Amino acid sequence: MTPLAAARAPMAVKPIGRPAWLLAPGVMWLFVFMIIPVAFTVVVSFWSSGYFGTKPDFTFKNYLKLFQSPLYSGQLIKTLRISLEVTVLSLVLSYPIAYLLSRARGAVKLVMLLLLFLPFWASYVVRAFVWLPILGRHGVLNSLLMGMGLIDTPIDGLLYNEGAVLVGLVYVYTLFMTLPIYLSIERIDKGLIEAAADLGARPFSIFWRVLLPLSWPGVVSGCIMVFLLTMSAYVTPQLLGGPKGILYGNVIASQFLGNNDWAFGAALAVALVVITVLLFMLVGRKMKIEQVFTGGG
């Protein structure tokens, strides 16, 4: 080989170390802060609690207590129902917003995105707390209704019930539904919608036969996120729900912080994790898991 050819030939680069070692920090972080705590929670869920703390013996009584007691099993069913309601309401509210956002251009889209993200610059607690002066007895909503002459006295039932929790959770988790749907709609070829319109399809037919099926991965992704977040919600029910609006997450917290029953609290938490895993398995049978996380096909 001539010196000129040797200079132009690509140089062999030796690999630096083993690529597997690059994953070590992330794997260690996952192991220490996720796998070990979850495994410890599962182990503790089979222990028993007494007057002097948790005893490390093996028993199924915590799980029997969960499913045999109407109080705890009913609370789990109630949380599943409210999670489904929040998911459906968030979907109904978020899909039109996502569609309008995908159709907007330039400065209009920028303003819409800013309005969508602006409330989420505040913390989760602040976003939930803001509904107290709105729904309170002397809050904004009661003052508005009285000013319009629709009511004579303030309504007391706007706060500390399931309805207030429902409103608060829909507001808090709307973004997690809107963004996946928006990303899915953005990836749809607009020519398909125009072709359907040129062939005489009505707006509802275009939505039902073209837009919704193609944006379905984003819908599923948003529904999963909102449903799972609602299942584990704790702050919003605590602030807005009162005794009538507590959810499963509040029951778990009360076992650890109030009753000092770590074993039963761990069993409640494990049951929640199992339901979450079963949900992912159910969705995974219907569509590829990468579609769920990317929000697109």
PDB file of C-alpha atoms in Angstrom:
ATOM      1  CA  MET A   1       0.000   0.000   0.000  1.00  0.00           C
ATOM      2  CA  THR A   2       1.380   3.412  -0.947  1.00  0.00           C
ATOM      3  CA  PRO A   3       1.841   6.075   1.748  1.00  0.00           C
ATOM      4  CA  LEU A   4      -1.003   8.131   0.224  1.00  0.00           C
ATOM      5  CA  ALA A   5      -3.399   5.184   0.254  1.00  0.00           C
ATOM      6  CA  ALA A   6      -2.411   4.335   3.801  1.00  0.00           C
ATOM      7  CA  ALA A   7      -3.172   7.890   4.897  1.00  0.00           C
ATOM      8  CA  ARG A   8      -6.642   7.764   3.308  1.00  0.00           C
ATOM      9  CA  ALA A   9      -7.523   4.348   4.733  1.00  0.00           C
ATOM     10  CA  PRO A  10      -9.877   4.433   7.748  1.00  0.00           C
ATOM     11  CA  MET A  11      -8.094   3.951  11.041  1.00  0.00           C
ATOM     12  CA  ALA A  12      -9.164   1.119  13.310  1.00  0.00           C
ATOM     13  CA  VAL A  13     -10.400   2.432  16.649  1.00  0.00           C
ATOM     14  CA  LYS A  14     -10.083   0.201  19.668  1.00  0.00           C
ATOM     15  CA  PRO A  15     -13.192   0.009  21.822  1.00  0.00           C
ATOM     16  CA  ILE A  16     -12.735   1.785  25.122  1.00  0.00           C
ATOM     17  CA  GLY A  17     -13.688  -0.608  27.899  1.00  0.00           C
ATOM     18  CA  ARG A  18     -16.824  -2.714  27.822  1.00  0.00           C
ATOM     19  CA  PRO A  19     -20.077  -1.057  26.686  1.00  0.00           C
ATOM     20  CA  ALA A  20     -21.961  -2.967  29.382  1.00  0.00           C
ATOM     21  CA  TRP A  21     -20.198  -0.953  32.075  1.00  0.00           C
ATOM     22  CA  LEU A  22     -21.871   2.195  30.736  1.00  0.00           C
ATOM     23  CA  LEU A  23     -25.184   0.817  32.000  1.00  0.00           C
ATOM     24  CA  ALA A  24     -23.854   0.200  35.495  1.00  0.00           C
ATOM     25  CA  PRO A  25     -24.883   3.566  37.070  1.00  0.00           C
ATOM     26  CA  GLY A  26     -28.430   3.353  35.734  1.00  0.00           C
ATOM     27  CA  VAL A  27     -28.812  -0.307  36.683  1.00  0.00           C
ATOM     28  CA  MET A  28     -27.446   0.377  40.170  1.00  0.00           C
ATOM     29  CA  TRP A  29     -29.820   3.311  40.635  1.00  0.00           C
ATOM     30  CA  LEU A  30     -32.770   1.171  39.497  1.00  0.00           C
ATOM     31  CA  PHE A  31     -31.713  -1.693  41.759  1.00  0.00           C
ATOM     32  CA  VAL A  32     -31.229   0.433  44.879  1.00  0.00           C
ATOM     33  CA  PHE A  33     -34.213   2.769  44.574  1.00  0.00           C
ATOM     34  CA  MET A  34     -36.794   0.531  42.886  1.00  0.00           C
ATOM     35  CA  ILE A  35     -36.116  -3.204  42.974  1.00  0.00           C
ATOM     36  CA  ILE A  36     -34.953  -3.372  46.602  1.00  0.00           C
ATOM     37  CA  PRO A  37     -37.834  -1.234  47.987  1.00  0.00           C
ATOM     38  CA  VAL A  38     -40.430  -3.197  45.996  1.00  0.00           C
ATOM     39  CA  ALA A  39     -38.947  -6.522  47.109  1.00  0.00           C
ATOM     40  CA  PHE A  40     -38.868  -5.349  50.724  1.00  0.00           C
ATOM     41  CA  THR A  41     -42.504  -4.236  50.476  1.00  0.00           C
ATOM     42  CA  VAL A  42     -43.521  -7.651  49.146  1.00  0.00           C
ATOM     43  CA  VAL A  43     -41.695  -9.391  52.003  1.00  0.00           C
ATOM     44  CA  VAL A  44     -43.207  -7.129  54.670  1.00  0.00           C
ATOM     45  CA  SER A  45     -46.698  -7.721  53.246  1.00  0.00           C
ATOM     46  CA  PHE A  46     -46.456 -11.324  54.500  1.00  0.00           C
ATOM     47  CA  TRP A  47     -45.462 -10.279  58.021  1.00  0.00           C
ATOM     48  CA  SER A  48     -47.854  -9.575  60.869  1.00  0.00           C
ATOM     49  CA  SER A  49     -48.345  -6.509  63.035  1.00  0.00           C
ATOM     50  CA  GLY A  50     -48.748  -6.502  66.793  1.00  0.00           C
ATOM     51  CA  TYR A  51     -48.798  -4.059  69.671  1.00  0.00           C
ATOM     52  CA  PHE A  52     -45.021  -3.788  69.638  1.00  0.00           C
ATOM     53  CA  GLY A  53     -44.529  -3.387  65.883  1.00  0.00           C
ATOM     54  CA  THR A  54     -44.165  -5.639  62.876  1.00  0.00           C
ATOM     55  CA  LYS A  55     -43.211  -9.274  63.419  1.00  0.00           C
ATOM     56  CA  PRO A  56     -41.198 -11.045  60.661  1.00  0.00           C
ATOM     57  CA  ASP A  57     -43.309 -14.172  60.349  1.00  0.00           C
ATOM     58  CA  PHE A  58     -45.091 -15.572  57.287  1.00  0.00           C
ATOM     59  CA  THR A  59     -48.856 -15.119  57.007  1.00  0.00           C
ATOM     60  CA  PHE A  60     -51.550 -14.452  54.406  1.00  0.00           C
ATOM     61  CA  LYS A  61     -53.871 -12.676  56.822  1.00  0.00           C
ATOM     62  CA  ASN A  62     -53.076  -9.225  55.410  1.00  0.00           C
ATOM     63  CA  TYR A  63     -54.318 -10.219  51.958  1.00  0.00           C
ATOM     64  CA  LEU A  64     -57.310 -12.041  53.452  1.00  0.00           C
ATOM     65  CA  LYS A  65     -58.141  -8.885  55.389  1.00  0.00           C
ATOM     66  CA  LEU A  66     -57.934  -6.829  52.197  1.00  0.00           C
ATOM     67  CA  PHE A  67     -60.328  -8.952  50.161  1.00  0.00           C
ATOM     68  CA  GLN A  68     -62.650 -10.088  52.962  1.00  0.00           C
ATOM     69  CA  SER A  69     -63.226  -6.693  54.547  1.00  0.00           C
ATOM     70  CA  PRO A  70     -65.890  -4.626  52.715  1.00  0.00           C
ATOM     71  CA  LEU A  71     -64.137  -1.479  53.922  1.00  0.00           C
ATOM     72  CA  TYR A  72     -60.866  -2.093  52.072  1.00  0.00           C
ATOM     73  CA  SER A  73     -62.148  -4.064  49.083  1.00  0.00           C
ATOM     74  CA  GLY A  74     -64.896  -1.472  48.656  1.00  0.00           C
ATOM     75  CA  GLN A  75     -62.309   1.303  48.762  1.00  0.00           C
ATOM     76  CA  LEU A  76     -60.319  -0.480  46.059  1.00  0.00           C
ATOM     77  CA  ILE A  77     -63.411  -0.835  43.853  1.00  0.00           C
ATOM     78  CA  LYS A  78     -64.312   2.813  44.466  1.00  0.00           C
ATOM     79  CA  THR A  79     -60.819   3.917  43.435  1.00  0.00           C
ATOM     80  CA  LEU A  80     -61.009   1.799  40.278  1.00  0.00           C
ATOM     81  CA  ARG A  81     -64.353   3.418  39.434  1.00  0.00           C
ATOM     82  CA  ILE A  82     -63.133   6.965  40.034  1.00  0.00           C
ATOM     83  CA  SER A  83     -59.940   6.255  38.078  1.00  0.00           C
ATOM     84  CA  LEU A  84     -62.051   5.106  35.143  1.00  0.00           C
ATOM     85  CA  GLU A  85     -64.271   8.192  35.407  1.00  0.00           C
ATOM     86  CA  VAL A  86     -61.255  10.524  35.536  1.00  0.00           C
ATOM     87  CA  THR A  87     -59.742   8.748  32.528  1.00  0.00           C
ATOM     88  CA  VAL A  88     -62.916   9.051  30.444  1.00  0.00           C
ATOM     89  CA  LEU A  89     -63.478  12.714  31.358  1.00  0.00           C
ATOM     90  CA  SER A  90     -59.829  13.544  30.665  1.00  0.00           C
ATOM     91  CA  LEU A  91     -60.091  11.851  27.267  1.00  0.00           C
ATOM     92  CA  VAL A  92     -63.270  13.742  26.341  1.00  0.00           C
ATOM     93  CA  LEU A  93     -61.650  17.023  27.374  1.00  0.00           C
ATOM     94  CA  SER A  94     -58.174  16.388  25.976  1.00  0.00           C
ATOM     95  CA  TYR A  95     -58.940  15.041  22.494  1.00  0.00           C
ATOM     96  CA  PRO A  96     -60.485  18.284  21.144  1.00  0.00           C
ATOM     97  CA  ILE A  97     -57.645  20.274  22.708  1.00  0.00           C
ATOM     98  CA  ALA A  98     -55.049  17.991  21.103  1.00  0.00           C
ATOM     99  CA  TYR A  99     -56.791  18.207  17.725  1.00  0.00           C
ATOM    100  CA  LEU A 100     -57.012  22.013  17.803  1.00  0.00           C
ATOM    101  CA  LEU A 101     -53.381  22.147  18.879  1.00  0.00           C
ATOM    102  CA  SER A 102     -52.339  19.990  15.925  1.00  0.00           C
ATOM    103  CA  ARG A 103     -54.240  22.250  13.509  1.00  0.00           C
ATOM    104  CA  ALA A 104     -52.785  25.483  14.897  1.00  0.00           C
ATOM    105  CA  ARG A 105     -49.753  27.075  13.296  1.00  0.00           C
ATOM    106  CA  GLY A 106     -47.109  29.622  14.199  1.00  0.00           C
ATOM    107  CA  ALA A 107     -47.778  32.020  17.046  1.00  0.00           C
ATOM    108  CA  VAL A 108     -51.223  30.555  17.723  1.00  0.00           C
ATOM    109  CA  LYS A 109     -49.741  27.120  18.434  1.00  0.00           C
ATOM    110  CA  LEU A 110     -47.059  28.685  20.631  1.00  0.00           C
ATOM    111  CA  VAL A 111     -49.674  30.516  22.692  1.00  0.00           C
ATOM    112  CA  MET A 112     -51.807  27.361  23.018  1.00  0.00           C
ATOM    113  CA  LEU A 113     -48.813  25.325  24.173  1.00  0.00           C
ATOM    114  CA  LEU A 114     -47.918  28.042  26.667  1.00  0.00           C
ATOM    115  CA  LEU A 115     -51.459  28.084  28.068  1.00  0.00           C
ATOM    116  CA  LEU A 116     -51.403  24.284  28.298  1.00  0.00           C
ATOM    117  CA  PHE A 117     -48.065  24.080  30.107  1.00  0.00           C
ATOM    118  CA  LEU A 118     -48.340  27.225  32.240  1.00  0.00           C
ATOM    119  CA  PRO A 119     -50.391  25.695  35.099  1.00  0.00           C
ATOM    120  CA  PHE A 120     -47.975  22.765  35.264  1.00  0.00           C
ATOM    121  CA  TRP A 121     -45.065  25.017  36.112  1.00  0.00           C
ATOM    122  CA  ALA A 122     -46.560  25.091  39.602  1.00  0.00           C
ATOM    123  CA  SER A 123     -46.201  22.112  41.900  1.00  0.00           C
ATOM    124  CA  TYR A 124     -48.750  19.319  42.112  1.00  0.00           C
ATOM    125  CA  VAL A 125     -49.890  20.472  45.560  1.00  0.00           C
ATOM    126  CA  VAL A 126     -50.458  24.045  44.373  1.00  0.00           C
ATOM    127  CA  ARG A 127     -52.492  22.855  41.375  1.00  0.00           C
ATOM    128  CA  ALA A 128     -54.723  20.817  43.666  1.00  0.00           C
ATOM    129  CA  PHE A 129     -54.903  23.506  46.364  1.00  0.00           C
ATOM    130  CA  VAL A 130     -56.110  26.140  43.888  1.00  0.00           C
ATOM    131  CA  TRP A 131     -59.555  24.489  43.809  1.00  0.00           C
ATOM    132  CA  LEU A 132     -60.185  25.261  47.492  1.00  0.00           C
ATOM    133  CA  PRO A 133     -60.849  29.005  46.940  1.00  0.00           C
ATOM    134  CA  ILE A 134     -62.818  28.159  43.796  1.00  0.00           C
ATOM    135  CA  LEU A 135     -65.185  25.539  45.224  1.00  0.00           C
ATOM    136  CA  GLY A 136     -65.332  26.761  48.838  1.00  0.00           C
ATOM    137  CA  ARG A 137     -68.472  28.126  50.504  1.00  0.00           C
ATOM    138  CA  HIS A 138     -67.309  31.709  49.939  1.00  0.00           C
ATOM    139  CA  GLY A 139     -65.291  30.813  46.860  1.00  0.00           C
ATOM    140  CA  VAL A 140     -65.256  32.081  43.313  1.00  0.00           C
ATOM    141  CA  LEU A 141     -67.944  29.740  41.976  1.00  0.00           C
ATOM    142  CA  ASN A 142     -70.471  30.494  44.716  1.00  0.00           C
ATOM    143  CA  SER A 143     -69.812  34.224  44.399  1.00  0.00           C
ATOM    144  CA  LEU A 144     -70.325  34.034  40.644  1.00  0.00           C
ATOM    145  CA  LEU A 145     -73.599  32.109  40.937  1.00  0.00           C
ATOM    146  CA  MET A 146     -74.921  34.491  43.579  1.00  0.00           C
ATOM    147  CA  GLY A 147     -73.874  37.504  41.524  1.00  0.00           C
ATOM    148  CA  MET A 148     -75.818  36.134  38.543  1.00  0.00           C
ATOM    149  CA  GLY A 149     -78.867  35.610  40.743  1.00  0.00           C
ATOM    150  CA  LEU A 150     -78.952  31.843  40.197  1.00  0.00           C
ATOM    151  CA  ILE A 151     -78.702  31.040  43.930  1.00  0.00           C
ATOM    152  CA  ASP A 152     -79.589  32.971  47.088  1.00  0.00           C
ATOM    153  CA  THR A 153     -77.273  31.237  49.553  1.00  0.00           C
ATOM    154  CA  PRO A 154     -73.861  29.623  49.017  1.00  0.00           C
ATOM    155  CA  ILE A 155     -73.795  25.934  48.126  1.00  0.00           C
ATOM    156  CA  ASP A 156     -72.015  23.891  50.790  1.00  0.00           C
ATOM    157  CA  GLY A 157     -71.650  20.663  48.825  1.00  0.00           C
ATOM    158  CA  LEU A 158     -69.078  21.754  46.258  1.00  0.00           C
ATOM    159  CA  LEU A 159     -66.111  20.647  48.351  1.00  0.00           C
ATOM    160  CA  TYR A 160     -65.119  17.534  50.296  1.00  0.00           C
ATOM    161  CA  ASN A 161     -66.878  14.938  48.175  1.00  0.00           C
ATOM    162  CA  GLU A 162     -66.199  12.678  45.194  1.00  0.00           C
ATOM    163  CA  GLY A 163     -67.222  15.379  42.730  1.00  0.00           C
ATOM    164  CA  ALA A 164     -64.545  17.769  43.967  1.00  0.00           C
ATOM    165  CA  VAL A 165     -61.948  14.997  43.780  1.00  0.00           C
ATOM    166  CA  LEU A 166     -63.065  14.178  40.245  1.00  0.00           C
ATOM    167  CA  VAL A 167     -62.732  17.800  39.112  1.00  0.00           C
ATOM    168  CA  GLY A 168     -59.341  18.200  40.770  1.00  0.00           C
ATOM    169  CA  LEU A 169     -57.884  15.001  39.324  1.00  0.00           C
ATOM    170  CA  VAL A 170     -59.109  15.762  35.803  1.00  0.00           C
ATOM    171  CA  TYR A 171     -57.506  19.192  36.021  1.00  0.00           C
ATOM    172  CA  VAL A 172     -54.227  17.890  37.444  1.00  0.00           C
ATOM    173  CA  TYR A 173     -53.794  15.053  34.920  1.00  0.00           C
ATOM    174  CA  THR A 174     -55.164  16.655  31.732  1.00  0.00           C
ATOM    175  CA  LEU A 175     -51.683  17.297  30.344  1.00  0.00           C
ATOM    176  CA  PHE A 176     -50.763  13.611  30.601  1.00  0.00           C
ATOM    177  CA  MET A 177     -53.693  12.795  28.325  1.00  0.00           C
ATOM    178  CA  THR A 178     -53.369  15.716  25.919  1.00  0.00           C
ATOM    179  CA  LEU A 179     -49.701  15.368  24.975  1.00  0.00           C
ATOM    180  CA  PRO A 180     -49.721  11.701  23.796  1.00  0.00           C
ATOM    181  CA  ILE A 181     -52.867  12.317  21.734  1.00  0.00           C
ATOM    182  CA  TYR A 182     -51.374  15.480  20.252  1.00  0.00           C
ATOM    183  CA  LEU A 183     -48.177  13.658  19.275  1.00  0.00           C
ATOM    184  CA  SER A 184     -50.189  10.877  17.618  1.00  0.00           C
ATOM    185  CA  ILE A 185     -52.323  13.326  15.637  1.00  0.00           C
ATOM    186  CA  GLU A 186     -49.213  15.247  14.564  1.00  0.00           C
ATOM    187  CA  ARG A 187     -47.818  12.068  12.969  1.00  0.00           C
ATOM    188  CA  ILE A 188     -50.920  11.433  10.882  1.00  0.00           C
ATOM    189  CA  ASP A 189     -50.542  12.236   7.200  1.00  0.00           C
ATOM    190  CA  LYS A 190     -52.896  15.167   6.639  1.00  0.00           C
ATOM    191  CA  GLY A 191     -53.370  13.959   3.082  1.00  0.00           C
ATOM    192  CA  LEU A 192     -55.434  11.050   4.402  1.00  0.00           C
ATOM    193  CA  ILE A 193     -57.892  13.434   6.041  1.00  0.00           C
ATOM    194  CA  GLU A 194     -58.055  15.606   2.921  1.00  0.00           C
ATOM    195  CA  ALA A 195     -58.589  12.544   0.730  1.00  0.00           C
ATOM    196  CA  ALA A 196     -61.465  11.375   2.923  1.00  0.00           C
ATOM    197  CA  ALA A 197     -63.058  14.826   2.715  1.00  0.00           C
ATOM    198  CA  ASP A 198     -62.621  14.906  -1.083  1.00  0.00           C
ATOM    199  CA  LEU A 199     -64.394  11.550  -1.327  1.00  0.00           C
ATOM    200  CA  GLY A 200     -67.421  12.993   0.441  1.00  0.00           C
ATOM    201  CA  ALA A 201     -66.881  11.737   3.983  1.00  0.00           C
ATOM    202  CA  ARG A 202     -68.619  13.772   6.649  1.00  0.00           C
ATOM    203  CA  PRO A 203     -66.624  15.228   9.579  1.00  0.00           C
ATOM    204  CA  PHE A 204     -67.830  12.558  12.008  1.00  0.00           C
ATOM    205  CA  SER A 205     -66.957   9.778   9.540  1.00  0.00           C
ATOM    206  CA  ILE A 206     -63.479  11.258   9.086  1.00  0.00           C
ATOM    207  CA  PHE A 207     -63.011  11.337  12.835  1.00  0.00           C
ATOM    208  CA  TRP A 208     -64.391   7.832  13.434  1.00  0.00           C
ATOM    209  CA  ARG A 209     -62.802   6.030  10.483  1.00  0.00           C
ATOM    210  CA  VAL A 210     -59.540   7.935   9.949  1.00  0.00           C
ATOM    211  CA  LEU A 211     -58.498  10.205  12.806  1.00  0.00           C
ATOM    212  CA  LEU A 212     -59.415   8.076  15.829  1.00  0.00           C
ATOM    213  CA  PRO A 213     -57.923   4.759  14.586  1.00  0.00           C
ATOM    214  CA  LEU A 214     -54.648   6.420  13.582  1.00  0.00           C
ATOM    215  CA  SER A 215     -54.368   8.312  16.875  1.00  0.00           C
ATOM    216  CA  TRP A 216     -55.398   5.297  18.952  1.00  0.00           C
ATOM    217  CA  PRO A 217     -51.872   4.579  20.319  1.00  0.00           C
ATOM    218  CA  GLY A 218     -51.788   8.078  21.802  1.00  0.00           C
ATOM    219  CA  VAL A 219     -55.245   7.595  23.289  1.00  0.00           C
ATOM    220  CA  VAL A 220     -54.183   4.321  24.921  1.00  0.00           C
ATOM    221  CA  SER A 221     -50.949   5.851  26.209  1.00  0.00           C
ATOM    222  CA  GLY A 222     -52.774   8.804  27.748  1.00  0.00           C
ATOM    223  CA  CYS A 223     -55.467   6.600  29.271  1.00  0.00           C
ATOM    224  CA  ILE A 224     -52.879   4.339  30.900  1.00  0.00           C
ATOM    225  CA  MET A 225     -50.956   7.241  32.404  1.00  0.00           C
ATOM    226  CA  VAL A 226     -54.052   9.005  33.744  1.00  0.00           C
ATOM    227  CA  PHE A 227     -55.563   5.775  35.087  1.00  0.00           C
ATOM    228  CA  LEU A 228     -52.391   4.727  36.905  1.00  0.00           C
ATOM    229  CA  LEU A 229     -51.762   8.195  38.310  1.00  0.00           C
ATOM    230  CA  THR A 230     -55.332   8.370  39.603  1.00  0.00           C
ATOM    231  CA  MET A 231     -55.079   4.912  41.165  1.00  0.00           C
ATOM    232  CA  SER A 232     -52.161   6.107  43.289  1.00  0.00           C
ATOM    233  CA  ALA A 233     -53.450   9.655  43.904  1.00  0.00           C
ATOM    234  CA  TYR A 234     -53.043  10.865  47.458  1.00  0.00           C
ATOM    235  CA  VAL A 235     -52.718  14.659  47.709  1.00  0.00           C
ATOM    236  CA  THR A 236     -55.790  15.703  45.700  1.00  0.00           C
ATOM    237  CA  PRO A 237     -58.246  13.408  47.544  1.00  0.00           C
ATOM    238  CA  GLN A 238     -56.707  14.538  50.834  1.00  0.00           C
ATOM    239  CA  LEU A 239     -57.203  18.233  50.023  1.00  0.00           C
ATOM    240  CA  LEU A 240     -60.525  18.179  48.160  1.00  0.00           C
ATOM    241  CA  GLY A 241     -62.239  14.967  49.174  1.00  0.00           C
ATOM    242  CA  GLY A 242     -62.495  14.988  52.933  1.00  0.00           C
ATOM    243  CA  PRO A 243     -63.739  11.771  54.560  1.00  0.00           C
ATOM    244  CA  LYS A 244     -66.117  11.089  51.659  1.00  0.00           C
ATOM    245  CA  GLY A 245     -63.522  11.475  48.927  1.00  0.00           C
ATOM    246  CA  ILE A 246     -60.526   9.488  50.121  1.00  0.00           C
ATOM    247  CA  LEU A 247     -59.073   6.974  47.678  1.00  0.00           C
ATOM    248  CA  TYR A 248     -56.956   3.848  47.892  1.00  0.00           C
ATOM    249  CA  GLY A 249     -53.718   5.829  48.153  1.00  0.00           C
ATOM    250  CA  ASN A 250     -55.010   7.578  51.269  1.00  0.00           C
ATOM    251  CA  VAL A 251     -55.858   4.211  52.826  1.00  0.00           C
ATOM    252  CA  ILE A 252     -52.303   2.980  52.191  1.00  0.00           C
ATOM    253  CA  ALA A 253     -50.821   6.143  53.691  1.00  0.00           C
ATOM    254  CA  SER A 254     -53.028   5.880  56.777  1.00  0.00           C
ATOM    255  CA  GLN A 255     -51.718   2.372  57.506  1.00  0.00           C
ATOM    256  CA  PHE A 256     -48.104   3.565  57.488  1.00  0.00           C
ATOM    257  CA  LEU A 257     -48.503   7.023  59.032  1.00  0.00           C
ATOM    258  CA  GLY A 258     -51.549   6.656  61.262  1.00  0.00           C
ATOM    259  CA  ASN A 259     -52.106   3.034  62.277  1.00  0.00           C
ATOM    260  CA  ASN A 260     -48.425   2.006  62.242  1.00  0.00           C
ATOM    261  CA  ASP A 261     -49.523  -1.198  60.501  1.00  0.00           C
ATOM    262  CA  TRP A 262     -46.707  -1.557  58.007  1.00  0.00           C
ATOM    263  CA  ALA A 263     -47.522  -5.151  57.113  1.00  0.00           C
ATOM    264  CA  PHE A 264     -51.096  -4.433  56.066  1.00  0.00           C
ATOM    265  CA  GLY A 265     -50.052  -1.200  54.357  1.00  0.00           C
ATOM    266  CA  ALA A 266     -47.474  -3.169  52.372  1.00  0.00           C
ATOM    267  CA  ALA A 267     -50.155  -5.676  51.352  1.00  0.00           C
ATOM    268  CA  LEU A 268     -52.374  -2.830  50.129  1.00  0.00           C
ATOM    269  CA  ALA A 269     -49.455  -1.403  48.131  1.00  0.00           C
ATOM    270  CA  VAL A 270     -48.564  -4.781  46.607  1.00  0.00           C
ATOM    271  CA  ALA A 271     -52.177  -5.270  45.527  1.00  0.00           C
ATOM    272  CA  LEU A 272     -52.024  -1.899  43.766  1.00  0.00           C
ATOM    273  CA  VAL A 273     -48.793  -2.874  41.980  1.00  0.00           C
ATOM    274  CA  VAL A 274     -50.316  -6.196  40.876  1.00  0.00           C
ATOM    275  CA  ILE A 275     -53.329  -4.391  39.402  1.00  0.00           C
ATOM    276  CA  THR A 276     -50.952  -2.048  37.566  1.00  0.00           C
ATOM    277  CA  VAL A 277     -48.967  -4.958  36.112  1.00  0.00           C
ATOM    278  CA  LEU A 278     -52.147  -6.750  35.040  1.00  0.00           C
ATOM    279  CA  LEU A 279     -53.286  -3.589  33.278  1.00  0.00           C
ATOM    280  CA  PHE A 280     -50.023  -3.368  31.340  1.00  0.00           C
ATOM    281  CA  MET A 281     -50.287  -7.042  30.422  1.00  0.00           C
ATOM    282  CA  LEU A 282     -53.831  -6.528  29.162  1.00  0.00           C
ATOM    283  CA  VAL A 283     -52.822  -3.561  27.031  1.00  0.00           C
ATOM    284  CA  GLY A 284     -49.689  -5.368  25.842  1.00  0.00           C
ATOM    285  CA  ARG A 285     -51.839  -8.134  24.357  1.00  0.00           C
ATOM    286  CA  LYS A 286     -53.665  -5.599  22.190  1.00  0.00           C
ATOM    287  CA  MET A 287     -50.785  -3.465  20.940  1.00  0.00           C
ATOM    288  CA  LYS A 288     -47.010  -3.247  20.949  1.00  0.00           C
ATOM    289  CA  ILE A 289     -45.576  -1.792  24.133  1.00  0.00           C
ATOM    290  CA  GLU A 290     -43.390   0.679  22.214  1.00  0.00           C
ATOM    291  CA  GLN A 291     -46.550   2.154  20.686  1.00  0.00           C
ATOM    292  CA  VAL A 292     -47.923   2.780  24.155  1.00  0.00           C
ATOM    293  CA  PHE A 293     -44.855   4.675  25.332  1.00  0.00           C
ATOM    294  CA  THR A 294     -44.237   6.645  22.129  1.00  0.00           C
ATOM    295  CA  GLY A 295     -47.884   7.496  21.552  1.00  0.00           C
ATOM    296  CA  GLY A 296     -47.715   6.578  17.915  1.00  0.00           C
ATOM    297  CA  GLY A 297     -47.765   3.710  15.482  1.00  0.00           C
TER     298      GLY A 297
END
